[in-house]
Amino acid sequence: MPTDAYVLGLDTSTVATVGLARGGTVLGRATAPDRMRHAEQLIVLVDQVCAEAGIDLRDKTLDRRLVVGVGPGPFTGLRVGIVTARTLGLTLGVDVRGVCSLDVLAAQAVAAAAPAGEFVIATDARRREVYWARYDAAGRRLAGPDVGSPDSVPDLPCYGPATAVYPERLTGAGPELILDGGAVAAAGPELPDVGLEPLYLRRPDAVEPSRPKSVLATNRRRS
């Protein structure tokens, strides 16, 4: 990706967060903490960061790109972020790159804490579980993403939102890191492209009901 491109980054794997960057420098960022209103908040945040940077993404003379975090995260939140990114990409006529949201947090951890060796990123998956992945000191993913109990996470320094939820069950819990839309935009172009399929890691809670059993067939077996 050209370093002079304006990159809009979106992520809804935890909170709704948006950022705008150019050449790795963050030009604007905005986050809305209400997890229940992603659909209402996301476009508002996009308008906010563009206004902050004085950029109109509809200007076709600009080199523009989109990066979206695809999780892991809850079904509804991820769907909102990815659908919004796809729609913006079609509207603006620009490419959309999907990145693992945990990879973004790993880039934030490297910048903020400079880990001396391998470390783990963990986010709250609810149901007393966490989403996690293991990284080397440079922030390259070595294992995961996966979902499981906090006790299943490797015994390594840990960063991410889950450290505030399970401080006693995650070894070496470091500073709580909240996913930053500015980091999605700044680091996203250099992170592995994982496509635009959401990383649920779980089956959605809402599933199609199974076909009801035939009462007639049951009665025939009994007769």
PDB file of C-alpha atoms in Angstrom:
ATOM      1  CA  MET A   1       0.000   0.000   0.000  1.00  0.00           C
ATOM      2  CA  PRO A   2       1.436   3.434  -0.885  1.00  0.00           C
ATOM      3  CA  THR A   3       2.766   5.256   2.149  1.00  0.00           C
ATOM      4  CA  ASP A   4       1.143   8.526   1.079  1.00  0.00           C
ATOM      5  CA  ALA A   5      -2.369   7.047   0.930  1.00  0.00           C
ATOM      6  CA  TYR A   6      -5.013   8.265   3.341  1.00  0.00           C
ATOM      7  CA  VAL A   7      -6.070   5.191   5.310  1.00  0.00           C
ATOM      8  CA  LEU A   8      -9.396   4.984   7.115  1.00  0.00           C
ATOM      9  CA  GLY A   9      -9.452   2.311   9.823  1.00  0.00           C
ATOM     10  CA  LEU A  10     -12.576   0.843  11.441  1.00  0.00           C
ATOM     11  CA  ASP A  11     -13.049  -1.772  14.143  1.00  0.00           C
ATOM     12  CA  THR A  12     -16.105  -2.999  16.047  1.00  0.00           C
ATOM     13  CA  SER A  13     -14.720  -6.145  17.665  1.00  0.00           C
ATOM     14  CA  THR A  14     -14.972  -4.477  21.100  1.00  0.00           C
ATOM     15  CA  VAL A  15     -15.923  -0.803  21.087  1.00  0.00           C
ATOM     16  CA  ALA A  16     -16.670   1.087  17.868  1.00  0.00           C
ATOM     17  CA  THR A  17     -13.477   2.889  16.923  1.00  0.00           C
ATOM     18  CA  VAL A  18     -12.342   4.769  13.817  1.00  0.00           C
ATOM     19  CA  GLY A  19      -9.062   6.376  12.793  1.00  0.00           C
ATOM     20  CA  LEU A  20      -7.480   8.154   9.848  1.00  0.00           C
ATOM     21  CA  ALA A  21      -3.765   7.980   9.068  1.00  0.00           C
ATOM     22  CA  ARG A  22      -1.294   8.852   6.343  1.00  0.00           C
ATOM     23  CA  GLY A  23       2.194   7.426   6.068  1.00  0.00           C
ATOM     24  CA  GLY A  24       1.799   5.763   9.472  1.00  0.00           C
ATOM     25  CA  THR A  25       0.928   9.084  11.156  1.00  0.00           C
ATOM     26  CA  VAL A  26      -2.479   9.298  12.822  1.00  0.00           C
ATOM     27  CA  LEU A  27      -4.471  12.298  11.645  1.00  0.00           C
ATOM     28  CA  GLY A  28      -7.626  11.658  13.644  1.00  0.00           C
ATOM     29  CA  ARG A  29      -9.258   9.100  15.908  1.00  0.00           C
ATOM     30  CA  ALA A  30     -12.603   8.651  17.645  1.00  0.00           C
ATOM     31  CA  THR A  31     -14.127   5.925  19.814  1.00  0.00           C
ATOM     32  CA  ALA A  32     -17.642   5.317  21.108  1.00  0.00           C
ATOM     33  CA  PRO A  33     -17.706   3.043  24.184  1.00  0.00           C
ATOM     34  CA  ASP A  34     -21.345   1.907  23.929  1.00  0.00           C
ATOM     35  CA  ARG A  35     -21.161  -1.648  22.546  1.00  0.00           C
ATOM     36  CA  MET A  36     -24.894  -1.786  21.905  1.00  0.00           C
ATOM     37  CA  ARG A  37     -25.006   1.065  19.366  1.00  0.00           C
ATOM     38  CA  HIS A  38     -22.291   0.217  16.821  1.00  0.00           C
ATOM     39  CA  ALA A  39     -24.586   0.638  13.834  1.00  0.00           C
ATOM     40  CA  GLU A  40     -25.659   4.121  14.919  1.00  0.00           C
ATOM     41  CA  GLN A  41     -22.223   5.340  15.936  1.00  0.00           C
ATOM     42  CA  LEU A  42     -19.839   4.155  13.244  1.00  0.00           C
ATOM     43  CA  ILE A  43     -20.622   6.581  10.404  1.00  0.00           C
ATOM     44  CA  VAL A  44     -20.776   9.431  12.925  1.00  0.00           C
ATOM     45  CA  LEU A  45     -17.234   8.520  14.012  1.00  0.00           C
ATOM     46  CA  VAL A  46     -16.061   8.386  10.382  1.00  0.00           C
ATOM     47  CA  ASP A  47     -17.406  11.887   9.765  1.00  0.00           C
ATOM     48  CA  GLN A  48     -15.785  13.074  12.992  1.00  0.00           C
ATOM     49  CA  VAL A  49     -12.259  11.885  12.204  1.00  0.00           C
ATOM     50  CA  CYS A  50     -12.426  13.154   8.625  1.00  0.00           C
ATOM     51  CA  ALA A  51     -13.538  16.578   9.856  1.00  0.00           C
ATOM     52  CA  GLU A  52     -10.745  16.551  12.459  1.00  0.00           C
ATOM     53  CA  ALA A  53      -8.188  15.889   9.721  1.00  0.00           C
ATOM     54  CA  GLY A  54      -9.812  18.269   7.228  1.00  0.00           C
ATOM     55  CA  ILE A  55     -10.187  15.454   4.689  1.00  0.00           C
ATOM     56  CA  ASP A  56     -13.099  14.653   2.385  1.00  0.00           C
ATOM     57  CA  LEU A  57     -12.821  10.970   1.474  1.00  0.00           C
ATOM     58  CA  ARG A  58     -15.153  11.539  -1.460  1.00  0.00           C
ATOM     59  CA  ASP A  59     -12.378  13.527  -3.149  1.00  0.00           C
ATOM     60  CA  LYS A  60     -11.276  11.159  -5.922  1.00  0.00           C
ATOM     61  CA  THR A  61      -7.990  13.030  -6.359  1.00  0.00           C
ATOM     62  CA  LEU A  62      -6.841  11.582  -3.042  1.00  0.00           C
ATOM     63  CA  ASP A  63      -5.207   8.166  -2.744  1.00  0.00           C
ATOM     64  CA  ARG A  64      -7.526   6.429  -0.255  1.00  0.00           C
ATOM     65  CA  ARG A  65      -7.650   3.013   1.395  1.00  0.00           C
ATOM     66  CA  LEU A  66      -9.860   1.264   3.956  1.00  0.00           C
ATOM     67  CA  VAL A  67      -8.791  -1.154   6.698  1.00  0.00           C
ATOM     68  CA  VAL A  68     -11.279  -2.990   8.909  1.00  0.00           C
ATOM     69  CA  GLY A  69     -10.716  -5.227  11.910  1.00  0.00           C
ATOM     70  CA  VAL A  70     -12.509  -8.549  11.420  1.00  0.00           C
ATOM     71  CA  GLY A  71     -12.236  -9.846  14.979  1.00  0.00           C
ATOM     72  CA  PRO A  72     -12.352 -12.107  16.807  1.00  0.00           C
ATOM     73  CA  GLY A  73     -15.408 -10.640  18.461  1.00  0.00           C
ATOM     74  CA  PRO A  74     -19.175 -10.986  18.875  1.00  0.00           C
ATOM     75  CA  PHE A  75     -21.357 -11.740  15.865  1.00  0.00           C
ATOM     76  CA  THR A  76     -23.371  -8.513  15.740  1.00  0.00           C
ATOM     77  CA  GLY A  77     -20.481  -6.122  16.362  1.00  0.00           C
ATOM     78  CA  LEU A  78     -18.250  -7.635  13.701  1.00  0.00           C
ATOM     79  CA  ARG A  79     -21.055  -7.741  11.170  1.00  0.00           C
ATOM     80  CA  VAL A  80     -21.727  -4.006  11.604  1.00  0.00           C
ATOM     81  CA  GLY A  81     -18.090  -3.051  11.122  1.00  0.00           C
ATOM     82  CA  ILE A  82     -17.442  -5.250   8.098  1.00  0.00           C
ATOM     83  CA  VAL A  83     -20.685  -4.353   6.323  1.00  0.00           C
ATOM     84  CA  THR A  84     -19.984  -0.656   6.912  1.00  0.00           C
ATOM     85  CA  ALA A  85     -16.451  -1.003   5.534  1.00  0.00           C
ATOM     86  CA  ARG A  86     -17.675  -2.906   2.464  1.00  0.00           C
ATOM     87  CA  THR A  87     -20.360  -0.285   1.814  1.00  0.00           C
ATOM     88  CA  LEU A  88     -17.894   2.589   2.181  1.00  0.00           C
ATOM     89  CA  GLY A  89     -15.458   0.805  -0.121  1.00  0.00           C
ATOM     90  CA  LEU A  90     -18.093   0.435  -2.823  1.00  0.00           C
ATOM     91  CA  THR A  91     -19.313   4.016  -2.379  1.00  0.00           C
ATOM     92  CA  LEU A  92     -15.827   5.522  -2.521  1.00  0.00           C
ATOM     93  CA  GLY A  93     -14.478   3.063  -5.079  1.00  0.00           C
ATOM     94  CA  VAL A  94     -11.556   1.965  -2.900  1.00  0.00           C
ATOM     95  CA  ASP A  95     -10.121  -1.351  -1.740  1.00  0.00           C
ATOM     96  CA  VAL A  96     -10.925  -2.767   1.704  1.00  0.00           C
ATOM     97  CA  ARG A  97      -8.311  -4.716   3.662  1.00  0.00           C
ATOM     98  CA  GLY A  98      -9.315  -6.998   6.544  1.00  0.00           C
ATOM     99  CA  VAL A  99      -6.953  -7.463   9.494  1.00  0.00           C
ATOM    100  CA  CYS A 100      -7.127  -9.470  12.719  1.00  0.00           C
ATOM    101  CA  SER A 101      -8.136  -7.104  15.515  1.00  0.00           C
ATOM    102  CA  LEU A 102      -5.735  -8.833  17.913  1.00  0.00           C
ATOM    103  CA  ASP A 103      -2.874  -8.033  15.503  1.00  0.00           C
ATOM    104  CA  VAL A 104      -3.708  -4.346  15.878  1.00  0.00           C
ATOM    105  CA  LEU A 105      -3.573  -4.639  19.655  1.00  0.00           C
ATOM    106  CA  ALA A 106      -0.239  -6.430  19.338  1.00  0.00           C
ATOM    107  CA  ALA A 107       1.127  -3.479  17.355  1.00  0.00           C
ATOM    108  CA  GLN A 108      -0.139  -1.186  20.112  1.00  0.00           C
ATOM    109  CA  ALA A 109       1.533  -3.363  22.771  1.00  0.00           C
ATOM    110  CA  VAL A 110       4.877  -3.270  20.960  1.00  0.00           C
ATOM    111  CA  ALA A 111       4.689   0.522  20.690  1.00  0.00           C
ATOM    112  CA  ALA A 112       3.549   1.046  24.293  1.00  0.00           C
ATOM    113  CA  ALA A 113       5.401  -1.632  26.254  1.00  0.00           C
ATOM    114  CA  ALA A 114       8.221  -2.915  23.996  1.00  0.00           C
ATOM    115  CA  PRO A 115       7.961  -6.564  25.205  1.00  0.00           C
ATOM    116  CA  ALA A 116      11.332  -8.283  25.563  1.00  0.00           C
ATOM    117  CA  GLY A 117      10.037 -11.619  24.259  1.00  0.00           C
ATOM    118  CA  GLU A 118       6.867 -13.470  23.346  1.00  0.00           C
ATOM    119  CA  PHE A 119       3.587 -12.129  24.686  1.00  0.00           C
ATOM    120  CA  VAL A 120      -0.160 -12.646  24.471  1.00  0.00           C
ATOM    121  CA  ILE A 121      -3.006 -10.365  23.470  1.00  0.00           C
ATOM    122  CA  ALA A 122      -6.358 -11.148  25.106  1.00  0.00           C
ATOM    123  CA  THR A 123      -9.800  -9.562  24.816  1.00  0.00           C
ATOM    124  CA  ASP A 124     -12.965 -10.322  26.743  1.00  0.00           C
ATOM    125  CA  ALA A 125     -15.102 -12.920  24.941  1.00  0.00           C
ATOM    126  CA  ARG A 126     -17.746 -12.921  27.703  1.00  0.00           C
ATOM    127  CA  ARG A 127     -19.129 -16.248  28.996  1.00  0.00           C
ATOM    128  CA  ARG A 128     -16.034 -16.273  31.254  1.00  0.00           C
ATOM    129  CA  GLU A 129     -13.780 -16.717  28.206  1.00  0.00           C
ATOM    130  CA  VAL A 130     -11.231 -14.680  26.297  1.00  0.00           C
ATOM    131  CA  TYR A 131     -10.108 -14.347  22.686  1.00  0.00           C
ATOM    132  CA  TRP A 132      -6.347 -14.603  22.532  1.00  0.00           C
ATOM    133  CA  ALA A 133      -3.310 -14.933  20.264  1.00  0.00           C
ATOM    134  CA  ARG A 134       0.426 -15.328  20.892  1.00  0.00           C
ATOM    135  CA  TYR A 135       3.064 -13.005  19.374  1.00  0.00           C
ATOM    136  CA  ASP A 136       6.821 -12.603  19.149  1.00  0.00           C
ATOM    137  CA  ALA A 137       8.563  -9.501  20.482  1.00  0.00           C
ATOM    138  CA  ALA A 138       8.069  -7.699  17.159  1.00  0.00           C
ATOM    139  CA  GLY A 139       4.306  -8.278  17.202  1.00  0.00           C
ATOM    140  CA  ARG A 140       4.182 -11.082  14.619  1.00  0.00           C
ATOM    141  CA  ARG A 141       1.436 -13.597  15.363  1.00  0.00           C
ATOM    142  CA  LEU A 142       2.729 -17.077  16.260  1.00  0.00           C
ATOM    143  CA  ALA A 143      -0.492 -18.820  17.325  1.00  0.00           C
ATOM    144  CA  GLY A 144      -4.217 -18.141  17.352  1.00  0.00           C
ATOM    145  CA  PRO A 145      -6.562 -16.473  17.367  1.00  0.00           C
ATOM    146  CA  ASP A 146      -8.425 -18.803  19.688  1.00  0.00           C
ATOM    147  CA  VAL A 147     -11.113 -18.659  22.353  1.00  0.00           C
ATOM    148  CA  GLY A 148     -11.093 -20.317  25.758  1.00  0.00           C
ATOM    149  CA  SER A 149     -10.991 -19.808  29.504  1.00  0.00           C
ATOM    150  CA  PRO A 150      -8.397 -17.368  30.890  1.00  0.00           C
ATOM    151  CA  ASP A 151      -6.593 -20.370  32.396  1.00  0.00           C
ATOM    152  CA  SER A 152      -5.990 -21.780  28.890  1.00  0.00           C
ATOM    153  CA  VAL A 153      -3.978 -18.737  27.791  1.00  0.00           C
ATOM    154  CA  PRO A 154      -0.200 -19.341  27.502  1.00  0.00           C
ATOM    155  CA  ASP A 155       1.886 -18.424  30.526  1.00  0.00           C
ATOM    156  CA  LEU A 156       3.321 -15.222  29.023  1.00  0.00           C
ATOM    157  CA  PRO A 157       3.058 -11.468  29.561  1.00  0.00           C
ATOM    158  CA  CYS A 158      -0.433 -10.451  28.539  1.00  0.00           C
ATOM    159  CA  TYR A 159      -1.855  -7.222  27.152  1.00  0.00           C
ATOM    160  CA  GLY A 160      -5.312  -6.171  26.027  1.00  0.00           C
ATOM    161  CA  PRO A 161      -8.773  -5.418  27.429  1.00  0.00           C
ATOM    162  CA  ALA A 162      -9.063  -8.818  29.148  1.00  0.00           C
ATOM    163  CA  THR A 163      -6.298  -7.954  31.629  1.00  0.00           C
ATOM    164  CA  ALA A 164      -8.729  -5.626  33.392  1.00  0.00           C
ATOM    165  CA  VAL A 165     -11.403  -8.344  33.524  1.00  0.00           C
ATOM    166  CA  TYR A 166      -9.182 -11.262  34.648  1.00  0.00           C
ATOM    167  CA  PRO A 167      -6.127  -9.632  36.278  1.00  0.00           C
ATOM    168  CA  GLU A 168      -5.479 -12.606  38.578  1.00  0.00           C
ATOM    169  CA  ARG A 169      -5.972 -15.341  35.959  1.00  0.00           C
ATOM    170  CA  LEU A 170      -3.838 -13.928  33.143  1.00  0.00           C
ATOM    171  CA  THR A 171      -0.130 -14.315  33.846  1.00  0.00           C
ATOM    172  CA  GLY A 172       1.914 -11.140  33.776  1.00  0.00           C
ATOM    173  CA  ALA A 173      -1.107  -8.978  33.032  1.00  0.00           C
ATOM    174  CA  GLY A 174       0.272  -5.750  31.627  1.00  0.00           C
ATOM    175  CA  PRO A 175      -1.412  -2.393  31.056  1.00  0.00           C
ATOM    176  CA  GLU A 176      -4.982  -2.561  29.813  1.00  0.00           C
ATOM    177  CA  LEU A 177      -4.947  -1.686  26.110  1.00  0.00           C
ATOM    178  CA  ILE A 178      -8.105  -0.482  24.394  1.00  0.00           C
ATOM    179  CA  LEU A 179      -8.176  -1.026  20.646  1.00  0.00           C
ATOM    180  CA  ASP A 180      -7.448   2.304  18.939  1.00  0.00           C
ATOM    181  CA  GLY A 181      -8.900   3.202  15.545  1.00  0.00           C
ATOM    182  CA  GLY A 182      -5.813   5.290  14.907  1.00  0.00           C
ATOM    183  CA  ALA A 183      -3.695   2.140  15.231  1.00  0.00           C
ATOM    184  CA  VAL A 184      -6.006   0.295  12.816  1.00  0.00           C
ATOM    185  CA  ALA A 185      -5.371   3.024  10.230  1.00  0.00           C
ATOM    186  CA  ALA A 186      -1.645   3.478  10.923  1.00  0.00           C
ATOM    187  CA  ALA A 187      -0.588  -0.155  11.379  1.00  0.00           C
ATOM    188  CA  GLY A 188      -3.266  -1.899   9.316  1.00  0.00           C
ATOM    189  CA  PRO A 189      -1.560  -1.533   5.910  1.00  0.00           C
ATOM    190  CA  GLU A 190       1.472  -3.468   7.203  1.00  0.00           C
ATOM    191  CA  LEU A 191      -0.453  -6.216   9.016  1.00  0.00           C
ATOM    192  CA  PRO A 192      -1.347  -9.543   7.373  1.00  0.00           C
ATOM    193  CA  ASP A 193      -4.425  -9.360   5.161  1.00  0.00           C
ATOM    194  CA  VAL A 194      -6.853 -11.963   6.539  1.00  0.00           C
ATOM    195  CA  GLY A 195      -9.744 -11.238   4.200  1.00  0.00           C
ATOM    196  CA  LEU A 196     -13.176  -9.895   5.045  1.00  0.00           C
ATOM    197  CA  GLU A 197     -14.785 -12.956   6.644  1.00  0.00           C
ATOM    198  CA  PRO A 198     -15.543 -12.199  10.311  1.00  0.00           C
ATOM    199  CA  LEU A 199     -13.601 -14.181  12.911  1.00  0.00           C
ATOM    200  CA  TYR A 200     -16.426 -15.288  15.195  1.00  0.00           C
ATOM    201  CA  LEU A 201     -14.599 -18.350  16.615  1.00  0.00           C
ATOM    202  CA  ARG A 202     -18.003 -19.373  17.968  1.00  0.00           C
ATOM    203  CA  ARG A 203     -21.313 -20.327  16.445  1.00  0.00           C
ATOM    204  CA  PRO A 204     -23.805 -17.437  16.641  1.00  0.00           C
ATOM    205  CA  ASP A 205     -26.268 -17.631  19.538  1.00  0.00           C
ATOM    206  CA  ALA A 206     -29.172 -17.356  17.110  1.00  0.00           C
ATOM    207  CA  VAL A 207     -29.378 -20.525  15.006  1.00  0.00           C
ATOM    208  CA  GLU A 208     -32.010 -21.910  12.687  1.00  0.00           C
ATOM    209  CA  PRO A 209     -34.273 -24.303  14.615  1.00  0.00           C
ATOM    210  CA  SER A 210     -33.976 -27.956  13.733  1.00  0.00           C
ATOM    211  CA  ARG A 211     -36.720 -29.633  11.743  1.00  0.00           C
ATOM    212  CA  PRO A 212     -39.486 -30.819  14.089  1.00  0.00           C
ATOM    213  CA  LYS A 213     -39.893 -34.544  14.482  1.00  0.00           C
ATOM    214  CA  SER A 214     -42.808 -36.177  12.707  1.00  0.00           C
ATOM    215  CA  VAL A 215     -45.485 -37.276  15.146  1.00  0.00           C
ATOM    216  CA  LEU A 216     -46.913 -39.650  12.517  1.00  0.00           C
ATOM    217  CA  ALA A 217     -43.558 -41.390  12.091  1.00  0.00           C
ATOM    218  CA  THR A 218     -43.242 -41.787  15.857  1.00  0.00           C
ATOM    219  CA  ASN A 219     -46.727 -43.283  16.120  1.00  0.00           C
ATOM    220  CA  ARG A 220     -45.994 -45.756  13.309  1.00  0.00           C
ATOM    221  CA  ARG A 221     -42.902 -47.043  15.164  1.00  0.00           C
ATOM    222  CA  ARG A 222     -44.989 -47.560  18.285  1.00  0.00           C
ATOM    223  CA  SER A 223     -47.811 -49.459  16.528  1.00  0.00           C
TER     224      SER A 223
END
